[in-house]
Coordinates of C-alpha atoms in Angstrom, one line a residue:
X1 CA 10.1 40.5 -41.5
X2 CA 7.6 40.0 -44.2
X3 CA 4.4 39.9 -43.8
X4 CA 4.2 36.5 -42.9
X5 CA 6.7 37.1 -39.7
X6 CA 4.8 39.8 -38.7
X7 CA 1.4 37.8 -38.7
X8 CA 2.7 35.4 -37.0
X9 CA 4.8 37.2 -34.4
X10 CA 0.5 39.5 -33.9
X11 CA -0.7 36.4 -32.9
X12 CA 0.9 34.5 -31.3
X13 CA 1.2 38.0 -29.1
X14 CA -2.6 38.4 -29.3
X15 CA -2.7 34.2 -28.0
X16 CA -0.3 34.9 -24.3
X17 CA -2.3 38.1 -24.0
X18 CA -4.9 36.5 -23.5
X19 CA -3.9 33.8 -22.0
X20 CA -2.2 36.2 -19.5
X21 CA -5.8 37.9 -18.9
X22 CA -7.3 34.2 -17.9
X23 CA -4.9 33.6 -15.2
X24 CA -4.4 36.7 -13.6
X25 CA -7.6 36.1 -12.6
X26 CA -6.6 32.5 -11.2
X27 CA -3.6 33.9 -9.7
X28 CA -4.8 36.5 -8.0
X29 CA -6.2 33.7 -5.8
X30 CA -4.0 32.2 -5.4
X31 CA -1.2 34.5 -4.1
X32 CA -4.5 35.6 -2.0
X33 CA -6.0 32.7 -0.4
X34 CA -2.1 31.6 1.1
X35 CA -1.6 34.9 2.0
X36 CA -5.3 33.7 4.2
X37 CA -4.0 30.1 5.0
X38 CA -1.1 31.9 6.4
X39 CA -2.6 34.7 8.9
X40 CA -4.7 31.8 9.6
X41 CA -2.0 29.5 10.5
X42 CA -0.1 32.5 13.1
X43 CA -3.5 33.4 14.9
X44 CA -3.4 29.5 15.6
X45 CA 0.2 29.4 17.0
X46 CA -0.5 32.8 18.6
X47 CA -3.6 30.9 20.7
X48 CA -2.1 28.2 21.3
X49 CA 0.7 30.2 22.8
X50 CA -1.6 32.1 24.8
X51 CA -3.6 29.1 26.5
X52 CA -0.6 27.4 26.9
X53 CA 0.2 30.9 29.5
X54 CA -2.6 30.7 30.7
X55 CA -2.7 27.9 31.5
X56 CA 0.7 28.4 33.6
X57 CA -0.6 31.1 35.4
X58 CA -3.6 29.4 36.1
X59 CA -2.1 26.6 37.7
X60 CA 0.0 29.1 40.1
X61 CA -3.1 30.0 41.9
X62 CA -7.0 28.9 42.8
X63 CA -9.6 29.9 40.4
X64 CA -13.0 31.1 41.0
X65 CA -16.0 30.8 38.9
X66 CA -16.7 34.3 36.8
X67 CA -20.0 36.0 37.3
X68 CA -21.7 34.6 33.9
X69 CA -21.1 30.2 35.5
X70 CA -22.2 31.6 39.1
X71 CA -25.4 33.2 36.9
X72 CA -25.5 29.7 34.3
X73 CA -25.5 27.1 37.5
X74 CA -28.1 29.4 39.3
X75 CA -30.4 28.7 36.6
X76 CA -30.2 25.3 35.8
X77 CA -30.9 24.4 39.7
X78 CA -33.8 26.0 39.0
X79 CA -36.7 24.3 37.9
X80 CA -38.6 25.0 34.3
X81 CA -41.9 26.3 35.5
X82 CA -44.0 27.3 31.8
X83 CA -47.1 30.5 32.4
X84 CA -49.2 28.6 29.7
X85 CA -52.4 27.6 30.7
X86 CA -54.1 25.2 28.5

């Protein structure tokens, strides 16, 4: 190997190294996004399964409104009273 070949190899390796340095953050980001998408998809499937099982359970027994619903209904039925006086 003479000087010309050594310089060509050095130049090629330098260009490839710079290319890797430029592409690496993007590749890491793509892998991270795909992992997050997969986790969101799995969580959505679990939520759908839970909702389906809740629908099946709730259809077999009567439901009662929660305390929050009862409180909100009572608040809605009252008239709005303003304490501001001109």
